[in-house]
Coordinates of N, CA, C and O in Angstrom, one line a residue:
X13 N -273.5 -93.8 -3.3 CA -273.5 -92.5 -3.9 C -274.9 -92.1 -4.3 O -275.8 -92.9 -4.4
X14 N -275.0 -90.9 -4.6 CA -276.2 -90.3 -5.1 C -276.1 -90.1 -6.5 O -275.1 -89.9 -7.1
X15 N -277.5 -90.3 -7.2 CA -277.2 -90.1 -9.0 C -278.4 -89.3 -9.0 O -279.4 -89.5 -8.3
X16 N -278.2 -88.0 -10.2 CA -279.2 -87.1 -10.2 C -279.5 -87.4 -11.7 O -278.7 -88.0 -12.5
X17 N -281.1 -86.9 -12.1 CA -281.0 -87.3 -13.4 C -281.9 -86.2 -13.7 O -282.9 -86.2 -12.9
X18 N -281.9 -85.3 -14.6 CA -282.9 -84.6 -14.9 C -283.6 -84.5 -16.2 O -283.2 -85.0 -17.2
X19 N -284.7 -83.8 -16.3 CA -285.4 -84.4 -17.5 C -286.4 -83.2 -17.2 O -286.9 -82.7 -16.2
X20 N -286.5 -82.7 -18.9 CA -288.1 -81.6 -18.7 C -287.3 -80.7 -19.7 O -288.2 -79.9 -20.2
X21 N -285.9 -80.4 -20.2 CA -285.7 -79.7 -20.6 C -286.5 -79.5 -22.1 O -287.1 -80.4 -22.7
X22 N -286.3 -78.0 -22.7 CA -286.5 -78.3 -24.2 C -286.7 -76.7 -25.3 O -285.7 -76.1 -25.1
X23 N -287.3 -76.2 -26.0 CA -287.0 -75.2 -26.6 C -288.9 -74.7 -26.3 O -289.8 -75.5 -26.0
X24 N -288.9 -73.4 -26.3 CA -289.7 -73.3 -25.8 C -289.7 -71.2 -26.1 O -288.6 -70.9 -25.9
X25 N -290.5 -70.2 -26.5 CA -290.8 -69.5 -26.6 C -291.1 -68.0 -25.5 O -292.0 -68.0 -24.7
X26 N -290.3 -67.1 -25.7 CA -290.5 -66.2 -24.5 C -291.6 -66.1 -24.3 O -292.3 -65.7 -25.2
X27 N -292.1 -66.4 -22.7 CA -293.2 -66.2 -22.3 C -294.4 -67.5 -21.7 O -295.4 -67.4 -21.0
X28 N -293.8 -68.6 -22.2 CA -293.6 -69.7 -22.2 C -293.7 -70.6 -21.0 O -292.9 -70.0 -20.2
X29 N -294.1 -71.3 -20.5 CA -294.1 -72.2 -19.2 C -293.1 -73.5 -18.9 O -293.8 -74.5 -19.1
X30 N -292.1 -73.8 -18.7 CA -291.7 -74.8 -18.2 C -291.5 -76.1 -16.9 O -291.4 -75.9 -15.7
X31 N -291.6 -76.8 -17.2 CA -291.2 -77.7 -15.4 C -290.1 -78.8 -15.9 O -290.0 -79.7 -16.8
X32 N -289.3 -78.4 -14.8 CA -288.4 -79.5 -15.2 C -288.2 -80.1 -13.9 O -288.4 -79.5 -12.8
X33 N -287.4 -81.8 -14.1 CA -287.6 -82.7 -13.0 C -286.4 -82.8 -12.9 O -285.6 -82.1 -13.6
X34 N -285.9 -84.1 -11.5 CA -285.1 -84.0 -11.0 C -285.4 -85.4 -10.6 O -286.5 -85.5 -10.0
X35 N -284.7 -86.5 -10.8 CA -285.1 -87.8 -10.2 C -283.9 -88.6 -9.0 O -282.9 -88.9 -9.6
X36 N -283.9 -88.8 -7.7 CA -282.5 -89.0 -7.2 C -282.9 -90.6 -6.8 O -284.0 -91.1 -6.6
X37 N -281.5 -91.2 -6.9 CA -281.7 -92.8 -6.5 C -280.1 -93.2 -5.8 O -279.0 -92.8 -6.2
X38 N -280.2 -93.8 -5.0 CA -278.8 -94.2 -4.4 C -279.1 -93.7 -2.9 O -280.2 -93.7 -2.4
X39 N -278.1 -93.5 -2.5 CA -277.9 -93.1 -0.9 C -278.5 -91.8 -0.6 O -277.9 -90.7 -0.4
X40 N -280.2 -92.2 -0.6 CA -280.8 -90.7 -0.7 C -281.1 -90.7 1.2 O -282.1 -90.0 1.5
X41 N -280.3 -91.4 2.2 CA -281.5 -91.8 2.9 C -281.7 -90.3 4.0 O -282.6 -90.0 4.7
X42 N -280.2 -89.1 3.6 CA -279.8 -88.4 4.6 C -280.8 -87.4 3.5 O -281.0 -87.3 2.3
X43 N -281.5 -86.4 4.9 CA -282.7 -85.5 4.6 C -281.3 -84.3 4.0 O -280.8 -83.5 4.8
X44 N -280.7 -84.3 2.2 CA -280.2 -83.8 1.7 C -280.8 -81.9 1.3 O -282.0 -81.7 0.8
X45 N -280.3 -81.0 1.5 CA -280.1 -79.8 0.6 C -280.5 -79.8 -1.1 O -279.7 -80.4 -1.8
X46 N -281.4 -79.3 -1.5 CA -281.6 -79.5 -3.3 C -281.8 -78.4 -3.8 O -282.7 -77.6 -3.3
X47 N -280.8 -78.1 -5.0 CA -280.8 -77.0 -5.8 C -280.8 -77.1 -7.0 O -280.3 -78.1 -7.4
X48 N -281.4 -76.2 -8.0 CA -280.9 -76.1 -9.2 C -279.9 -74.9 -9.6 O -280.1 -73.7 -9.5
X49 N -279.1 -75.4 -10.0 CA -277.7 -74.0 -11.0 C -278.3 -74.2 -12.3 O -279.0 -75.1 -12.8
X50 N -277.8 -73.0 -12.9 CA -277.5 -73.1 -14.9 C -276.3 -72.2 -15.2 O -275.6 -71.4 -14.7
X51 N -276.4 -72.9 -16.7 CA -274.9 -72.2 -16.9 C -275.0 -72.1 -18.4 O -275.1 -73.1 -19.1
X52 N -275.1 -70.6 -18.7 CA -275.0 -70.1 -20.3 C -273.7 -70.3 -20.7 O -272.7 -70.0 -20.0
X53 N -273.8 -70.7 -21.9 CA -272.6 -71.1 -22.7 C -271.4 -69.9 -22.8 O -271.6 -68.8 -23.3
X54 N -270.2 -70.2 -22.2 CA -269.1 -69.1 -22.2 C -269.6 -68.3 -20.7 O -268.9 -67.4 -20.3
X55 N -270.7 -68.8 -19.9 CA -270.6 -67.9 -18.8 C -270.5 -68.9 -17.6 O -270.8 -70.1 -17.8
X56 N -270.1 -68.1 -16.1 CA -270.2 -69.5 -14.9 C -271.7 -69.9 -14.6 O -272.8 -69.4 -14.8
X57 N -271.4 -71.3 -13.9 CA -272.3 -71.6 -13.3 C -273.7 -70.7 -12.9 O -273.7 -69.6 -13.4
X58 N -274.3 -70.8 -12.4 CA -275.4 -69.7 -12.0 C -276.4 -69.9 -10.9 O -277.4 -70.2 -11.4
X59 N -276.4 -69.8 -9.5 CA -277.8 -70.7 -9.0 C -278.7 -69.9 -9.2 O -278.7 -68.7 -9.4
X60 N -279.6 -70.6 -9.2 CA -281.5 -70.4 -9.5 C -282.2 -70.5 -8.3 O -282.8 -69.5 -8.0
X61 N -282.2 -71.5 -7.6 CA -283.0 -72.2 -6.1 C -282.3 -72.9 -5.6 O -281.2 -73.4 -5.9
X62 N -283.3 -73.0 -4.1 CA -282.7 -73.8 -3.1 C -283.7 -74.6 -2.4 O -284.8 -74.2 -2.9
X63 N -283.9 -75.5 -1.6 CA -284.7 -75.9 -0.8 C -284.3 -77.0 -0.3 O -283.8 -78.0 -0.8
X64 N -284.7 -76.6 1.4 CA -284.1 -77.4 1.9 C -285.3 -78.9 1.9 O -286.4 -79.0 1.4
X65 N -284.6 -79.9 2.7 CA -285.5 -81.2 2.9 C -287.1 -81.3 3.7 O -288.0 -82.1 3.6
X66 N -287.0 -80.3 4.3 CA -288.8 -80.1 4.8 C -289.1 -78.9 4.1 O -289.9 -78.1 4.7
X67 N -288.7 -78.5 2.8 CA -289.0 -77.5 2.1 C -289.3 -76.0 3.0 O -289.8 -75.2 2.2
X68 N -289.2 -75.7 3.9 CA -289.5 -74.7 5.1 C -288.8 -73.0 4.3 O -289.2 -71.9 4.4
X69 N -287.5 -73.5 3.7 CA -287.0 -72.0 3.6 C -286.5 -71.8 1.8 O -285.6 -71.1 1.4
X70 N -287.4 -72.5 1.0 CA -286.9 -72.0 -0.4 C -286.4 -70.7 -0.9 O -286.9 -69.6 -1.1
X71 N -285.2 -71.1 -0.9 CA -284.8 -69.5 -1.7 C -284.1 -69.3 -3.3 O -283.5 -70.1 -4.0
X72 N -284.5 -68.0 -3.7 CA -284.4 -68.1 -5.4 C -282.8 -66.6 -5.7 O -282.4 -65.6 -5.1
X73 N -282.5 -67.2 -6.7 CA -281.5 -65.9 -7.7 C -282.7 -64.6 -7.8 O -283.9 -64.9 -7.9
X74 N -282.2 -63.4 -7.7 CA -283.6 -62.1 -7.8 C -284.0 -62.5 -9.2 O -285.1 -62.5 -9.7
X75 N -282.8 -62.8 -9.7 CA -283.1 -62.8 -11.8 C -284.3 -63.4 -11.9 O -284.9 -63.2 -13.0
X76 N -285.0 -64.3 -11.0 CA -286.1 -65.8 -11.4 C -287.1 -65.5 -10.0 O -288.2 -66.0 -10.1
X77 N -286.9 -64.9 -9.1 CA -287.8 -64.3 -8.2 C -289.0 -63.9 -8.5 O -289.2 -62.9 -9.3
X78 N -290.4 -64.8 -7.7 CA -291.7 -64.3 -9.0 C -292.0 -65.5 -9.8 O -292.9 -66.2 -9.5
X79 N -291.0 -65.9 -10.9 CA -291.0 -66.3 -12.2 C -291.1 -68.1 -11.8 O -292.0 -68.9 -11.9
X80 N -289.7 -68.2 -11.3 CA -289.7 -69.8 -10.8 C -289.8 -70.3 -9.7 O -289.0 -70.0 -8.8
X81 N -290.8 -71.4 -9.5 CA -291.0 -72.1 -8.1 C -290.3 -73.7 -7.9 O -290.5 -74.7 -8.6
X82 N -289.4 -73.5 -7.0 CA -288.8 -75.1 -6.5 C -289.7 -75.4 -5.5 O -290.3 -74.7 -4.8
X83 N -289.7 -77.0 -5.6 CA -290.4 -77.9 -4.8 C -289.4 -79.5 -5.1 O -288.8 -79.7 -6.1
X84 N -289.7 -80.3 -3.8 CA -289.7 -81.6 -3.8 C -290.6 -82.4 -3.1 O -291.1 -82.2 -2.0
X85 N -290.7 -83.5 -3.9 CA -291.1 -84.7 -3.0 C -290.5 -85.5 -2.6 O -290.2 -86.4 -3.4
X86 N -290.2 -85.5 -0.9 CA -289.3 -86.5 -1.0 C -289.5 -87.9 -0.7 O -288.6 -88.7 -0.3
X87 N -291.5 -88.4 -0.9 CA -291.4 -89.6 -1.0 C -291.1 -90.2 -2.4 O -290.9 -91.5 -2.5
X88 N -291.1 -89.4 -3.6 CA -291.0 -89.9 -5.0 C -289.5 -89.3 -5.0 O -288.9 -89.3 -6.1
X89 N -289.0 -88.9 -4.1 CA -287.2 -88.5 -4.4 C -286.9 -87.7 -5.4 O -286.0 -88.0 -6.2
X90 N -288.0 -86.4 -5.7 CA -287.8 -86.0 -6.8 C -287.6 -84.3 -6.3 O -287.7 -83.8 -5.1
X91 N -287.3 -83.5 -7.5 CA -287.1 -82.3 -7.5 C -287.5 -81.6 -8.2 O -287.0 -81.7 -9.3
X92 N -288.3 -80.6 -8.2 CA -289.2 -79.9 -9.3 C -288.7 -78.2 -10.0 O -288.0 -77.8 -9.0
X93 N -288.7 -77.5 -10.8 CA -288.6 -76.3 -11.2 C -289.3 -75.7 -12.0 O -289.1 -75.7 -13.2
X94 N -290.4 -75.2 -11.5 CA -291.3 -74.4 -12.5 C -291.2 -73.3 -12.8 O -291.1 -72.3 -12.0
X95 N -291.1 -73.1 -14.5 CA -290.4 -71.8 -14.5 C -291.8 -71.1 -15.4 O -292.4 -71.6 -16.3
X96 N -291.9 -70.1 -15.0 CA -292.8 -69.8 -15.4 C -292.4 -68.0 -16.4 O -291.4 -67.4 -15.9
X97 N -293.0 -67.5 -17.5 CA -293.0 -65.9 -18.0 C -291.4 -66.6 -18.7 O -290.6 -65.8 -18.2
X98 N -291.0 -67.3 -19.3 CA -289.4 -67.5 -19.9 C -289.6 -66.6 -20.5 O -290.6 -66.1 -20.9
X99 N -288.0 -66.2 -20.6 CA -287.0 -64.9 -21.5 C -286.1 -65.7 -21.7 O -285.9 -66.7 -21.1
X100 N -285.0 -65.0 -23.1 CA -284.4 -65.7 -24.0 C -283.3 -65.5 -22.8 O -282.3 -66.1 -23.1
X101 N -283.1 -64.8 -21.5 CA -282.0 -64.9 -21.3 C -282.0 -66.3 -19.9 O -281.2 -66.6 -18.9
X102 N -283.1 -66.7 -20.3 CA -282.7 -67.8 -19.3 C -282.2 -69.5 -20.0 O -282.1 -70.6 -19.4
X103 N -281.9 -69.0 -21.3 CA -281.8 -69.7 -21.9 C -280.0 -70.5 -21.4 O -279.0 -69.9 -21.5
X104 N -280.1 -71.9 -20.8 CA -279.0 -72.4 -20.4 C -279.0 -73.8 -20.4 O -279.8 -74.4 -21.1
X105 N -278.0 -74.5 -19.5 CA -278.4 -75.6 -19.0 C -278.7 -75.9 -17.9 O -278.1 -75.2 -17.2
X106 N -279.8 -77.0 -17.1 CA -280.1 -76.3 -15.8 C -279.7 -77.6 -15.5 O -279.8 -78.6 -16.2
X107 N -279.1 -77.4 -13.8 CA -278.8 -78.6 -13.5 C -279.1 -78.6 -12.0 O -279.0 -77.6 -11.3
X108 N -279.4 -80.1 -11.7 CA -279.7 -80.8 -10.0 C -278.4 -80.5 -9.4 O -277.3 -80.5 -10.1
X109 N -278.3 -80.3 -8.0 CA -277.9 -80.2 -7.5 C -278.1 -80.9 -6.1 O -279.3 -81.0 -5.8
X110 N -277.4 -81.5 -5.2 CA -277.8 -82.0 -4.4 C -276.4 -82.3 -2.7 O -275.3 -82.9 -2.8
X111 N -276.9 -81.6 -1.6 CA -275.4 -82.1 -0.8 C -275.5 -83.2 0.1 O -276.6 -83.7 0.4
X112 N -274.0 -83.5 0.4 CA -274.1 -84.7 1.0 C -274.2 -84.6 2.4 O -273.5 -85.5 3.0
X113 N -274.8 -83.8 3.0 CA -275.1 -84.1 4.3 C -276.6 -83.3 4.6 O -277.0 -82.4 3.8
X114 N -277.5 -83.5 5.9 CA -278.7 -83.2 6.3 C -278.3 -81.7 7.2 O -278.3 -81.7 8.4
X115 N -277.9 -80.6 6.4 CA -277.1 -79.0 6.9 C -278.7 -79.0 7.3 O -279.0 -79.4 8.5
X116 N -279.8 -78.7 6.4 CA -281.1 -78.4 6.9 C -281.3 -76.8 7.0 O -281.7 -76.1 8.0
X117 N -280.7 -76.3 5.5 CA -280.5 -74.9 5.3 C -279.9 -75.0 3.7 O -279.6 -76.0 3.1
X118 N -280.0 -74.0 3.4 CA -280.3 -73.9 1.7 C -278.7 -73.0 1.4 O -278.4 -72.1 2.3
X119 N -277.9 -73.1 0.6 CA -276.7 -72.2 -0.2 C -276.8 -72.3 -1.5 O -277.5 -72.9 -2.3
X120 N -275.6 -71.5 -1.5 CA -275.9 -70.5 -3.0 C -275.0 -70.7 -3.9 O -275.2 -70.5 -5.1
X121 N -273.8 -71.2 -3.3 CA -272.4 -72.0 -4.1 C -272.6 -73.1 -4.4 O -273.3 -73.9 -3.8
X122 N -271.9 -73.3 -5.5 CA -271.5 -74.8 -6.3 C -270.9 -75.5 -5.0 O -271.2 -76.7 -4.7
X123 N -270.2 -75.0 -4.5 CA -269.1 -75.8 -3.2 C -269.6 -76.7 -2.1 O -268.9 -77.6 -1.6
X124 N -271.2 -76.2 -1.9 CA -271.9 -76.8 -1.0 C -272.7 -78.2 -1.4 O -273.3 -79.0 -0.5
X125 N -272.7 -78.4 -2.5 CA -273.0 -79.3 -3.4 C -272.3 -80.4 -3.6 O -271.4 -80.2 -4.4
X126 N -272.5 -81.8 -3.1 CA -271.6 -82.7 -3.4 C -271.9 -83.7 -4.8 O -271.0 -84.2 -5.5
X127 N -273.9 -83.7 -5.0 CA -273.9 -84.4 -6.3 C -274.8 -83.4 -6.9 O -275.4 -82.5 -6.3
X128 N -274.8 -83.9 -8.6 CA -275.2 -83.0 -9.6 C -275.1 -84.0 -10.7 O -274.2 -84.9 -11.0
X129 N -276.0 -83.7 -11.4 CA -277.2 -84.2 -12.7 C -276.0 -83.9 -13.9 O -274.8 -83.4 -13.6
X130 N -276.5 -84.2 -14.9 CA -275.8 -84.0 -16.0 C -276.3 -82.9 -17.2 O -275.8 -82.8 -18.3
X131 N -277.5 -82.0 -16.4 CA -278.2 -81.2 -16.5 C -279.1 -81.6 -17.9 O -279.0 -82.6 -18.7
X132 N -280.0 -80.3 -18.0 CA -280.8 -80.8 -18.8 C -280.9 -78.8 -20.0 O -280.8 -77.7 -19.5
X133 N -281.0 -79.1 -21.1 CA -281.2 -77.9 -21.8 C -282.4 -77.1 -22.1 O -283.2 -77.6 -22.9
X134 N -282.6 -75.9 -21.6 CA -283.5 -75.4 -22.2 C -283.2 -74.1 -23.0 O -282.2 -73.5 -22.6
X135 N -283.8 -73.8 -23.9 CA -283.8 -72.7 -24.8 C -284.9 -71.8 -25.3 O -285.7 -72.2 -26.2
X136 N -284.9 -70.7 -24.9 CA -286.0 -69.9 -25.1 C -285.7 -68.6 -26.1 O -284.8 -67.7 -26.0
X137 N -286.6 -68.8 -27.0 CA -286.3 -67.9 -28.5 C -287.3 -67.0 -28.1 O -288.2 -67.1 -27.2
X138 N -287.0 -65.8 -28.9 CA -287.8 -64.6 -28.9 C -288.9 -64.2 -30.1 O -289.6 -63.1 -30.0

């Protein structure tokens, strides 16, 4: 299996700069799909980004368009989110995402997603 772990989260000021990580270990060997979702408290899930394993077609939510850039490396097996200009409404929990097969194309649903992090919190005050 795959285990996601993320880390970077934290409180932080509109306007503010963030990066948050993504660390995968286990059965990483298939060139996987990586995303991040968030999810405000009382609302659904939410995706943010996408990218695929040769990073070729990243794609973003419009809400963060501009604002945050995904990247990985996938000789450190890691997953990046830099969020850059924060507003209080991105205030959630953000979480890895990751699927279990080499599609080699980026989606936008939870469904396409077979592992996922335990996400990590950020909060941004005004």
């Amino acid at each position: 299996q795959v285990r996601l772990v993320e880390s970077g989260g934290g409180l932080v000021q509109a306007g503010d700069s963030l990066r948050l990580s993504c660390t995968a270990s286990g059965r990483t060997e298939s060139r996987f799909t990586m995303a991040w979702f968030r999810r405000a408290p009382g609302k659904e899930r939410e995706f943010v980004g996408a990218v695929s394993w040769a990073s070729t077609n990243p794609y973003y939510a419009d809400s963060v368009k501009g604002r945050f850039t995904i990247s990985r490396d996938n000789a450190k097996k890691s997953l990046h989110l830099e969020m850059n200009s924060l507003k209080p409404e991105d205030t959630a929990i953000y979480y890895c995402a990751s699927t279990g097969a080499a599609l080699g194309q980026v989606f936008t649903t939870t469904r396409a997603y077979a592992y996922w992090g335990q996400g990590t919190q950020v909060t941004v005050s005004s």
